[in-house]
Amino acid sequence: MLFPSFGVGKFAIFCPMNAQDLFNRLQSVKPGSVLCNYSYEFCESILPKINEINELKKERDAVILAHSYVAPEIILGVADFSGDSFKLSQDATQVKAKNIVFSAVRFMGETAKILNPEKNVYIPGPLTGCSLADSITGEQVLKLKEQYPDYTVVCYINTTADVKAACDVCVTSGNVMKIVKSINNDKILFVPDQLMGKNIINEMESCGVKKDIALCDGACYVHKQYDPELIQFFKSQNPNLKVVSHPECVSEVALLSDYVGSTGQMVSYIKSLPAESDVLLLTECGLVARMQYEHPDKHFVGSCSMCKYMKSNSLDNILETLRNPEKASRVELDEEVRVKAKKCIDAMFYYAGL
Ligand code: 13P
Ligand code: SF4
């Protein structure tokens, strides 16, 4: 039996899945949400959709990229590639298929299109936004540049193509610290995540790097909810608890964490922990589900915060996209914007490789 697996594209041969196979994969996922209680009967009920999607991928010359935050049945049932936003965009450059169904949010589909202009990129979910990407426009960045003429403008990857086109260097949550340190200008304007920006300022101070970092007021509505007092309480109950958080969290949470990193870095850190470890994973609950599936020997506590944008992806809207691609939402970018945005991403590759 051939299944798609994390980070590895296996989609050449189609084998129908049976309900027992699907149940075996999903039964370990129990983050506490009713959305994630996978009974055998539920697996049986969704199986026809999964098999039709996997069959249609072949017919339509399509692959499915799924962010770690989307529902587990998408990642474990139909995705050819899964992972964090940047890894998925890079995966997109490696696939031969002409059509990419990007089960995530719009800015991620745009990043895939910037790097793969010759491919069709479809976004299946109805809520394609992101509270960070929607917090600033390219025009606003151009105005800020007038206010901060000597600053290098660094944007988080959670931004639209228009914003990237107006900025100097793009960063991900995984490489932001390294890149900000490497930029040969002590004046940085960081957009749009104010909370990540504060974490950058703290990191620079703790390393003795002097930078004047100007910030905007964007925030991720999912990550900003985590409360330092709750972490302190959990830690007081279990001193061995490992607290793992994303740099989109408030700095008080980051400072209390044993590890702060991007989705991909958190996955590697959790992998390195010994069996039976207790982990409080402070990020969207889709990653908790993935960790429960990949590490049944570790215990995951708490966090069931969902991103409504990511969770608006479903087997139904993926199926609809593959059945009727002409009616689906396809990412289209103005070529001038795409080329400028690619320069900003290329600058990231340059600094990340230094
Ligand atoms: P990654 O870049 O780690 O995939 O995170 C994206 C995101 O939206 C975090 O909230
Ligand atoms: Fe955007 Fe936050 Fe959702 Fe990530 S979790 S896609 S930053 S709203």
mmCIF file of C-alpha atoms and ligand atoms in Angstrom:
data_model
loop_
_atom_site.group_PDB
_atom_site.id
_atom_site.type_symbol
_atom_site.label_atom_id
_atom_site.label_comp_id
_atom_site.label_asym_id
_atom_site.label_seq_id
_atom_site.Cartn_x
_atom_site.Cartn_y
_atom_site.Cartn_z
ATOM 1 C CA MET A 1 0.000 0.000 0.000
ATOM 2 C CA LEU A 2 1.426 3.365 -0.989
ATOM 3 C CA PHE A 3 0.629 6.457 1.051
ATOM 4 C CA PRO A 4 1.713 10.037 0.722
ATOM 5 C CA SER A 5 4.112 10.709 3.603
ATOM 6 C CA PHE A 6 5.408 13.832 5.347
ATOM 7 C CA GLY A 7 7.828 15.792 3.248
ATOM 8 C CA VAL A 8 8.120 13.108 0.599
ATOM 9 C CA GLY A 9 6.218 13.256 -2.647
ATOM 10 C CA LYS A 10 4.916 9.832 -3.575
ATOM 11 C CA PHE A 11 2.143 10.227 -6.036
ATOM 12 C CA ALA A 12 3.078 8.255 -9.101
ATOM 13 C CA ILE A 13 0.917 5.206 -8.395
ATOM 14 C CA PHE A 14 -2.678 5.396 -7.169
ATOM 15 C CA CYS A 15 -3.840 2.725 -4.709
ATOM 16 C CA PRO A 16 -7.254 3.116 -3.116
ATOM 17 C CA MET A 17 -7.079 3.390 0.671
ATOM 18 C CA ASN A 18 -9.402 1.391 2.893
ATOM 19 C CA ALA A 19 -11.089 2.629 6.065
ATOM 20 C CA GLN A 20 -8.893 0.505 8.345
ATOM 21 C CA ASP A 21 -5.708 2.041 6.833
ATOM 22 C CA LEU A 22 -7.099 5.527 7.348
ATOM 23 C CA PHE A 23 -8.288 4.751 10.876
ATOM 24 C CA ASN A 24 -4.822 3.368 11.752
ATOM 25 C CA ARG A 25 -3.320 6.686 10.714
ATOM 26 C CA LEU A 26 -5.822 8.980 12.386
ATOM 27 C CA GLN A 27 -6.734 7.216 15.626
ATOM 28 C CA SER A 28 -3.701 8.622 17.476
ATOM 29 C CA VAL A 29 -4.816 12.210 16.826
ATOM 30 C CA LYS A 30 -6.641 13.475 19.912
ATOM 31 C CA PRO A 31 -5.755 17.088 20.647
ATOM 32 C CA GLY A 32 -9.048 17.537 22.466
ATOM 33 C CA SER A 33 -11.121 19.137 19.750
ATOM 34 C CA VAL A 34 -14.281 17.466 18.535
ATOM 35 C CA LEU A 35 -12.938 18.095 15.045
ATOM 36 C CA CYS A 36 -10.117 15.666 15.746
ATOM 37 C CA ASN A 37 -11.899 12.634 17.187
ATOM 38 C CA TYR A 38 -11.509 10.141 14.392
ATOM 39 C CA SER A 39 -13.769 7.133 14.810
ATOM 40 C CA TYR A 40 -13.588 4.196 12.429
ATOM 41 C CA GLU A 41 -17.071 5.128 11.173
ATOM 42 C CA PHE A 42 -15.918 8.678 10.416
ATOM 43 C CA CYS A 43 -12.913 7.346 8.476
ATOM 44 C CA GLU A 44 -15.246 5.086 6.537
ATOM 45 C CA SER A 45 -17.519 8.021 5.718
ATOM 46 C CA ILE A 46 -14.739 10.233 4.308
ATOM 47 C CA LEU A 47 -12.971 7.490 2.402
ATOM 48 C CA PRO A 48 -14.897 7.887 -0.919
ATOM 49 C CA LYS A 49 -13.832 11.583 -1.053
ATOM 50 C CA ILE A 50 -10.204 10.697 -0.317
ATOM 51 C CA ASN A 51 -10.117 8.065 -3.033
ATOM 52 C CA GLU A 52 -11.806 10.346 -5.570
ATOM 53 C CA ILE A 53 -9.309 13.150 -4.795
ATOM 54 C CA ASN A 54 -6.344 10.792 -5.181
ATOM 55 C CA GLU A 55 -7.744 9.505 -8.483
ATOM 56 C CA LEU A 56 -8.462 13.034 -9.795
ATOM 57 C CA LYS A 57 -4.915 14.213 -8.974
ATOM 58 C CA LYS A 58 -3.636 11.745 -11.564
ATOM 59 C CA GLU A 59 -6.221 12.684 -14.168
ATOM 60 C CA ARG A 60 -5.631 16.419 -13.705
ATOM 61 C CA ASP A 61 -1.814 16.278 -13.453
ATOM 62 C CA ALA A 62 -2.041 17.859 -10.005
ATOM 63 C CA VAL A 63 -0.303 17.617 -6.655
ATOM 64 C CA ILE A 64 -1.612 18.704 -3.267
ATOM 65 C CA LEU A 65 0.586 20.727 -0.922
ATOM 66 C CA ALA A 66 -0.825 20.972 2.610
ATOM 67 C CA HIS A 67 0.369 23.203 5.430
ATOM 68 C CA SER A 68 0.820 21.485 8.820
ATOM 69 C CA TYR A 69 -2.090 23.537 10.206
ATOM 70 C CA VAL A 70 -4.810 22.079 7.943
ATOM 71 C CA ALA A 71 -7.024 19.183 9.066
ATOM 72 C CA PRO A 72 -5.229 15.859 9.659
ATOM 73 C CA GLU A 73 -7.407 13.971 7.150
ATOM 74 C CA ILE A 74 -6.041 16.267 4.411
ATOM 75 C CA ILE A 75 -2.415 15.774 5.445
ATOM 76 C CA LEU A 76 -2.696 12.042 6.033
ATOM 77 C CA GLY A 77 -5.265 11.252 3.368
ATOM 78 C CA VAL A 78 -4.504 13.267 0.223
ATOM 79 C CA ALA A 79 -1.406 15.501 0.569
ATOM 80 C CA ASP A 80 1.662 14.781 -1.553
ATOM 81 C CA PHE A 81 3.751 17.232 0.456
ATOM 82 C CA SER A 82 3.195 18.753 3.868
ATOM 83 C CA GLY A 83 5.173 21.035 6.123
ATOM 84 C CA ASP A 84 5.765 24.731 6.715
ATOM 85 C CA SER A 85 4.987 27.476 4.238
ATOM 86 C CA PHE A 86 8.450 27.996 2.853
ATOM 87 C CA LYS A 87 9.311 24.313 2.554
ATOM 88 C CA LEU A 88 6.074 23.804 0.602
ATOM 89 C CA SER A 89 6.899 26.612 -1.829
ATOM 90 C CA GLN A 90 10.295 25.036 -2.396
ATOM 91 C CA ASP A 91 8.661 21.605 -2.807
ATOM 92 C CA ALA A 92 6.507 23.179 -5.509
ATOM 93 C CA THR A 93 9.634 23.885 -7.578
ATOM 94 C CA GLN A 94 10.544 20.174 -7.493
ATOM 95 C CA VAL A 95 7.266 18.746 -8.808
ATOM 96 C CA LYS A 96 6.631 17.943 -12.448
ATOM 97 C CA ALA A 97 2.841 18.316 -12.246
ATOM 98 C CA LYS A 98 1.413 21.385 -13.984
ATOM 99 C CA ASN A 99 -1.242 22.027 -11.339
ATOM 100 C CA ILE A 100 -0.750 22.691 -7.643
ATOM 101 C CA VAL A 101 -3.617 22.632 -5.168
ATOM 102 C CA PHE A 102 -2.207 24.552 -2.201
ATOM 103 C CA SER A 103 -4.239 23.619 0.858
ATOM 104 C CA ALA A 104 -3.281 26.565 3.069
ATOM 105 C CA VAL A 105 -3.856 30.341 2.779
ATOM 106 C CA ARG A 106 -3.499 32.781 -0.087
ATOM 107 C CA PHE A 107 -0.104 34.328 0.719
ATOM 108 C CA MET A 108 1.409 30.824 0.673
ATOM 109 C CA GLY A 109 -0.148 30.161 -2.733
ATOM 110 C CA GLU A 110 1.276 33.493 -3.911
ATOM 111 C CA THR A 111 4.764 32.523 -2.705
ATOM 112 C CA ALA A 112 4.462 29.249 -4.637
ATOM 113 C CA LYS A 113 3.366 31.198 -7.750
ATOM 114 C CA ILE A 114 6.232 33.719 -7.380
ATOM 115 C CA LEU A 115 8.692 30.813 -7.438
ATOM 116 C CA ASN A 116 6.787 28.754 -10.037
ATOM 117 C CA PRO A 117 5.245 31.155 -12.557
ATOM 118 C CA GLU A 118 4.672 28.442 -15.160
ATOM 119 C CA LYS A 119 2.400 26.391 -12.891
ATOM 120 C CA ASN A 120 -1.280 26.856 -12.025
ATOM 121 C CA VAL A 121 -1.697 27.343 -8.272
ATOM 122 C CA TYR A 122 -5.171 26.847 -6.772
ATOM 123 C CA ILE A 123 -6.336 27.766 -3.264
ATOM 124 C CA PRO A 124 -9.293 25.552 -2.269
ATOM 125 C CA GLY A 125 -10.531 27.112 1.022
ATOM 126 C CA PRO A 126 -13.127 29.935 1.119
ATOM 127 C CA LEU A 127 -11.247 31.897 3.847
ATOM 128 C CA THR A 128 -7.914 32.522 2.180
ATOM 129 C CA GLY A 129 -6.725 35.367 4.419
ATOM 130 C CA CYS A 130 -4.259 35.553 7.281
ATOM 131 C CA SER A 131 -4.381 38.170 10.038
ATOM 132 C CA LEU A 132 -0.724 39.063 9.389
ATOM 133 C CA ALA A 133 -0.823 39.114 5.583
ATOM 134 C CA ASP A 134 -4.033 41.181 5.691
ATOM 135 C CA SER A 135 -2.601 43.757 8.111
ATOM 136 C CA ILE A 136 -0.536 45.707 5.564
ATOM 137 C CA THR A 137 -0.624 46.569 1.845
ATOM 138 C CA GLY A 138 2.153 47.280 -0.644
ATOM 139 C CA GLU A 139 1.014 50.910 -0.788
ATOM 140 C CA GLN A 140 1.354 51.261 2.985
ATOM 141 C CA VAL A 141 4.901 49.864 2.794
ATOM 142 C CA LEU A 142 5.779 52.466 0.136
ATOM 143 C CA LYS A 143 4.522 55.227 2.474
ATOM 144 C CA LEU A 144 6.518 53.786 5.392
ATOM 145 C CA LYS A 145 9.632 53.799 3.212
ATOM 146 C CA GLU A 146 9.248 57.574 2.839
ATOM 147 C CA GLN A 147 9.089 57.860 6.638
ATOM 148 C CA TYR A 148 12.112 55.560 7.112
ATOM 149 C CA PRO A 149 14.349 56.383 4.124
ATOM 150 C CA ASP A 150 17.602 54.914 5.513
ATOM 151 C CA TYR A 151 16.092 51.659 6.742
ATOM 152 C CA THR A 152 16.359 48.211 5.163
ATOM 153 C CA VAL A 153 12.767 46.975 4.873
ATOM 154 C CA VAL A 154 12.435 43.372 5.989
ATOM 155 C CA CYS A 155 9.116 41.562 5.554
ATOM 156 C CA TYR A 156 7.903 38.344 7.118
ATOM 157 C CA ILE A 157 6.937 35.700 4.551
ATOM 158 C CA ASN A 158 3.325 36.025 5.826
ATOM 159 C CA THR A 159 2.708 38.941 3.439
ATOM 160 C CA THR A 160 1.098 39.386 0.037
ATOM 161 C CA ALA A 161 3.119 39.496 -3.193
ATOM 162 C CA ASP A 162 2.432 43.275 -3.362
ATOM 163 C CA VAL A 163 4.081 43.779 0.031
ATOM 164 C CA LYS A 164 7.064 41.583 -0.850
ATOM 165 C CA ALA A 165 7.467 43.568 -4.081
ATOM 166 C CA ALA A 166 7.846 46.761 -2.016
ATOM 167 C CA CYS A 167 10.363 45.309 0.494
ATOM 168 C CA ASP A 168 14.100 44.604 0.406
ATOM 169 C CA VAL A 169 14.420 41.223 2.118
ATOM 170 C CA CYS A 170 11.903 38.529 3.025
ATOM 171 C CA VAL A 171 12.347 36.295 6.089
ATOM 172 C CA THR A 172 10.675 33.215 7.530
ATOM 173 C CA SER A 173 10.155 32.457 11.195
ATOM 174 C CA GLY A 174 13.055 30.017 10.811
ATOM 175 C CA ASN A 175 15.694 32.376 9.427
ATOM 176 C CA VAL A 176 14.592 35.820 10.688
ATOM 177 C CA MET A 177 17.179 36.105 13.499
ATOM 178 C CA LYS A 178 20.091 35.067 11.302
ATOM 179 C CA ILE A 179 19.078 37.418 8.482
ATOM 180 C CA VAL A 180 18.433 40.483 10.665
ATOM 181 C CA LYS A 181 21.871 39.952 12.255
ATOM 182 C CA SER A 182 23.533 39.593 8.821
ATOM 183 C CA ILE A 183 22.034 42.686 7.167
ATOM 184 C CA ASN A 184 24.706 45.321 6.826
ATOM 185 C CA ASN A 185 22.543 48.187 8.096
ATOM 186 C CA ASP A 186 21.811 48.913 11.738
ATOM 187 C CA LYS A 187 18.432 50.436 10.792
ATOM 188 C CA ILE A 188 15.742 47.859 10.061
ATOM 189 C CA LEU A 189 12.033 48.352 9.417
ATOM 190 C CA PHE A 190 10.307 45.013 10.076
ATOM 191 C CA VAL A 191 6.766 44.413 8.740
ATOM 192 C CA PRO A 192 4.094 43.445 9.689
ATOM 193 C CA ASP A 193 4.376 41.284 12.850
ATOM 194 C CA GLN A 194 4.888 43.462 15.910
ATOM 195 C CA LEU A 195 5.122 40.479 18.273
ATOM 196 C CA MET A 196 7.773 38.719 16.190
ATOM 197 C CA GLY A 197 9.454 42.133 15.933
ATOM 198 C CA LYS A 198 9.677 42.367 19.743
ATOM 199 C CA ASN A 199 11.154 38.859 19.825
ATOM 200 C CA ILE A 200 13.755 40.003 17.271
ATOM 201 C CA ILE A 201 14.648 43.040 19.400
ATOM 202 C CA ASN A 202 15.063 40.799 22.501
ATOM 203 C CA GLU A 203 17.227 38.336 20.573
ATOM 204 C CA MET A 204 19.459 41.124 19.194
ATOM 205 C CA GLU A 205 19.861 42.588 22.698
ATOM 206 C CA SER A 206 20.708 39.205 24.182
ATOM 207 C CA CYS A 207 23.405 38.675 21.517
ATOM 208 C CA GLY A 208 24.790 42.198 21.946
ATOM 209 C CA VAL A 209 23.830 43.161 18.364
ATOM 210 C CA LYS A 210 22.929 46.861 18.212
ATOM 211 C CA LYS A 211 20.117 47.573 15.734
ATOM 212 C CA ASP A 212 17.453 50.241 15.557
ATOM 213 C CA ILE A 213 14.377 48.139 14.655
ATOM 214 C CA ALA A 214 11.136 49.940 13.728
ATOM 215 C CA LEU A 215 7.900 47.929 13.895
ATOM 216 C CA CYS A 216 4.309 47.976 12.612
ATOM 217 C CA ASP A 217 1.236 46.780 14.498
ATOM 218 C CA GLY A 218 0.310 43.443 12.851
ATOM 219 C CA ALA A 219 -0.187 40.239 14.872
ATOM 220 C CA CYS A 220 -1.362 36.681 14.329
ATOM 221 C CA TYR A 221 -4.728 36.330 16.038
ATOM 222 C CA VAL A 222 -3.988 32.672 16.871
ATOM 223 C CA HIS A 223 -0.513 33.055 18.404
ATOM 224 C CA LYS A 224 -1.137 36.284 20.276
ATOM 225 C CA GLN A 225 -3.672 34.506 22.536
ATOM 226 C CA TYR A 226 -1.152 32.428 24.487
ATOM 227 C CA ASP A 227 -0.855 33.655 28.028
ATOM 228 C CA PRO A 228 2.384 33.624 30.061
ATOM 229 C CA GLU A 229 0.485 33.076 33.313
ATOM 230 C CA LEU A 230 -1.036 29.887 31.950
ATOM 231 C CA ILE A 231 2.419 28.630 30.995
ATOM 232 C CA GLN A 232 3.717 29.404 34.478
ATOM 233 C CA PHE A 233 0.800 27.438 35.925
ATOM 234 C CA PHE A 234 1.449 24.422 33.686
ATOM 235 C CA LYS A 235 5.155 24.561 34.533
ATOM 236 C CA SER A 236 4.424 24.695 38.258
ATOM 237 C CA GLN A 237 2.315 21.532 37.871
ATOM 238 C CA ASN A 238 4.985 19.757 35.858
ATOM 239 C CA PRO A 239 8.557 21.086 36.133
ATOM 240 C CA ASN A 240 9.699 18.689 33.369
ATOM 241 C CA LEU A 241 7.267 20.177 30.879
ATOM 242 C CA LYS A 242 8.966 21.428 27.722
ATOM 243 C CA VAL A 243 7.345 24.608 26.439
ATOM 244 C CA VAL A 244 7.736 25.037 22.685
ATOM 245 C CA SER A 245 6.448 28.176 20.959
ATOM 246 C CA HIS A 246 6.377 30.049 17.668
ATOM 247 C CA PRO A 247 8.061 33.501 17.349
ATOM 248 C CA GLU A 248 4.623 34.965 16.496
ATOM 249 C CA CYS A 249 3.781 34.626 20.244
ATOM 250 C CA VAL A 250 4.162 37.562 22.653
ATOM 251 C CA SER A 251 7.693 38.028 23.995
ATOM 252 C CA GLU A 252 6.661 37.059 27.574
ATOM 253 C CA VAL A 253 5.660 33.648 26.184
ATOM 254 C CA ALA A 254 8.858 33.333 24.124
ATOM 255 C CA LEU A 255 10.964 34.180 27.201
ATOM 256 C CA LEU A 256 9.258 31.422 29.227
ATOM 257 C CA SER A 257 9.701 28.844 26.469
ATOM 258 C CA ASP A 258 12.339 26.120 26.365
ATOM 259 C CA TYR A 259 12.403 26.428 22.573
ATOM 260 C CA VAL A 260 11.164 29.082 20.128
ATOM 261 C CA GLY A 261 11.160 28.359 16.410
ATOM 262 C CA SER A 262 9.341 28.036 13.121
ATOM 263 C CA THR A 263 6.942 25.189 12.480
ATOM 264 C CA GLY A 264 9.747 23.157 10.869
ATOM 265 C CA GLN A 265 12.222 23.923 13.674
ATOM 266 C CA MET A 266 9.675 22.977 16.355
ATOM 267 C CA VAL A 267 9.189 19.625 14.603
ATOM 268 C CA SER A 268 12.973 18.971 14.695
ATOM 269 C CA TYR A 269 13.215 20.034 18.354
ATOM 270 C CA ILE A 270 10.352 17.720 19.371
ATOM 271 C CA LYS A 271 11.962 14.878 17.449
ATOM 272 C CA SER A 272 15.167 15.388 19.474
ATOM 273 C CA LEU A 273 13.356 15.063 22.851
ATOM 274 C CA PRO A 274 13.502 11.717 24.693
ATOM 275 C CA ALA A 275 10.512 9.340 24.702
ATOM 276 C CA GLU A 276 7.822 10.087 27.322
ATOM 277 C CA SER A 277 8.597 13.833 27.234
ATOM 278 C CA ASP A 278 5.726 16.167 28.124
ATOM 279 C CA VAL A 279 5.403 19.029 25.660
ATOM 280 C CA LEU A 280 3.262 22.156 25.711
ATOM 281 C CA LEU A 281 3.201 23.094 22.040
ATOM 282 C CA LEU A 282 2.073 26.699 21.558
ATOM 283 C CA THR A 283 1.049 26.929 17.960
ATOM 284 C CA GLU A 284 -1.948 26.107 15.786
ATOM 285 C CA CYS A 285 -3.412 22.751 16.836
ATOM 286 C CA GLY A 286 -2.846 21.164 13.410
ATOM 287 C CA LEU A 287 0.821 20.842 14.304
ATOM 288 C CA VAL A 288 -0.103 19.222 17.619
ATOM 289 C CA ALA A 289 -2.144 16.667 15.673
ATOM 290 C CA ARG A 290 0.793 15.987 13.368
ATOM 291 C CA MET A 291 3.144 15.544 16.351
ATOM 292 C CA GLN A 292 0.729 13.136 18.022
ATOM 293 C CA TYR A 293 0.710 11.064 14.876
ATOM 294 C CA GLU A 294 4.493 11.168 14.367
ATOM 295 C CA HIS A 295 5.483 10.813 18.054
ATOM 296 C CA PRO A 296 3.034 8.516 19.847
ATOM 297 C CA ASP A 297 5.734 8.019 22.552
ATOM 298 C CA LYS A 298 5.541 11.709 23.639
ATOM 299 C CA HIS A 299 2.757 13.508 25.500
ATOM 300 C CA PHE A 300 1.332 16.757 24.162
ATOM 301 C CA VAL A 301 -0.442 19.085 26.555
ATOM 302 C CA GLY A 302 -2.941 21.854 26.006
ATOM 303 C CA SER A 303 -3.147 24.162 23.008
ATOM 304 C CA CYS A 304 -6.057 23.689 20.742
ATOM 305 C CA SER A 305 -6.101 27.072 19.009
ATOM 306 C CA MET A 306 -7.337 26.898 15.479
ATOM 307 C CA CYS A 307 -6.656 29.205 12.567
ATOM 308 C CA LYS A 308 -10.020 29.749 10.865
ATOM 309 C CA TYR A 309 -8.264 30.422 7.558
ATOM 310 C CA MET A 310 -6.311 27.181 7.585
ATOM 311 C CA LYS A 311 -9.244 25.195 8.923
ATOM 312 C CA SER A 312 -11.477 26.446 6.084
ATOM 313 C CA ASN A 313 -9.619 23.925 3.904
ATOM 314 C CA SER A 314 -11.556 20.674 3.637
ATOM 315 C CA LEU A 315 -11.720 17.469 1.623
ATOM 316 C CA ASP A 316 -14.908 18.895 0.043
ATOM 317 C CA ASN A 317 -13.309 22.082 -1.281
ATOM 318 C CA ILE A 318 -10.203 20.207 -2.480
ATOM 319 C CA LEU A 319 -12.468 17.785 -4.319
ATOM 320 C CA GLU A 320 -14.451 20.653 -5.840
ATOM 321 C CA THR A 321 -11.205 22.331 -6.994
ATOM 322 C CA LEU A 322 -10.097 19.149 -8.754
ATOM 323 C CA ARG A 323 -13.513 18.450 -10.239
ATOM 324 C CA ASN A 324 -13.975 22.006 -11.566
ATOM 325 C CA PRO A 325 -10.604 23.790 -11.739
ATOM 326 C CA GLU A 326 -12.048 26.399 -14.103
ATOM 327 C CA LYS A 327 -14.358 27.589 -11.307
ATOM 328 C CA ALA A 328 -11.725 27.351 -8.560
ATOM 329 C CA SER A 329 -9.698 30.209 -7.090
ATOM 330 C CA ARG A 330 -6.443 30.399 -9.081
ATOM 331 C CA VAL A 331 -3.541 32.625 -8.017
ATOM 332 C CA GLU A 332 -2.815 35.283 -10.663
ATOM 333 C CA LEU A 333 0.002 37.808 -10.220
ATOM 334 C CA ASP A 334 0.968 40.851 -12.212
ATOM 335 C CA GLU A 335 4.350 39.954 -13.795
ATOM 336 C CA GLU A 336 6.065 43.153 -12.610
ATOM 337 C CA VAL A 337 4.917 42.493 -9.037
ATOM 338 C CA ARG A 338 5.986 38.850 -9.275
ATOM 339 C CA VAL A 339 9.492 39.733 -10.468
ATOM 340 C CA LYS A 340 9.976 42.367 -7.727
ATOM 341 C CA ALA A 341 8.605 39.992 -5.063
ATOM 342 C CA LYS A 342 10.989 37.279 -6.295
ATOM 343 C CA LYS A 343 13.914 39.670 -5.816
ATOM 344 C CA CYS A 344 12.867 40.089 -2.180
ATOM 345 C CA ILE A 345 12.726 36.291 -1.749
ATOM 346 C CA ASP A 346 16.067 35.867 -3.582
ATOM 347 C CA ALA A 347 17.595 38.336 -1.093
ATOM 348 C CA MET A 348 16.416 35.976 1.649
ATOM 349 C CA PHE A 349 18.208 33.032 -0.033
ATOM 350 C CA TYR A 350 21.328 35.181 -0.241
ATOM 351 C CA TYR A 351 21.350 36.171 3.450
ATOM 352 C CA ALA A 352 20.198 32.735 4.666
ATOM 353 C CA GLY A 353 23.157 31.188 2.844
ATOM 354 C CA LEU A 354 25.754 33.550 4.348
HETATM 355 P P1 13P B 1 5.384 28.656 8.944
HETATM 356 O O1 13P B 1 6.069 29.623 8.038
HETATM 357 O O2 13P B 1 6.249 28.114 10.027
HETATM 358 O O3 13P B 1 4.718 27.603 8.124
HETATM 359 O O4 13P B 1 4.234 29.428 9.725
HETATM 360 C C1 13P B 1 3.264 30.055 8.991
HETATM 361 C C2 13P B 1 2.232 30.576 9.846
HETATM 362 O O5 13P B 1 1.222 31.011 9.348
HETATM 363 C C3 13P B 1 2.438 30.610 11.284
HETATM 364 O O6 13P B 1 1.304 31.076 11.901
HETATM 365 FE FE1 SF4 B 2 -1.981 33.728 9.546
HETATM 366 FE FE2 SF4 B 2 -1.947 33.219 12.152
HETATM 367 FE FE3 SF4 B 2 -3.370 31.670 10.538
HETATM 368 FE FE4 SF4 B 2 -0.663 31.584 10.497
HETATM 369 S S1 SF4 B 2 -2.012 30.985 12.174
HETATM 370 S S2 SF4 B 2 -2.057 31.635 8.715
HETATM 371 S S3 SF4 B 2 -0.188 33.759 10.879
HETATM 372 S S4 SF4 B 2 -3.738 33.859 10.943
#
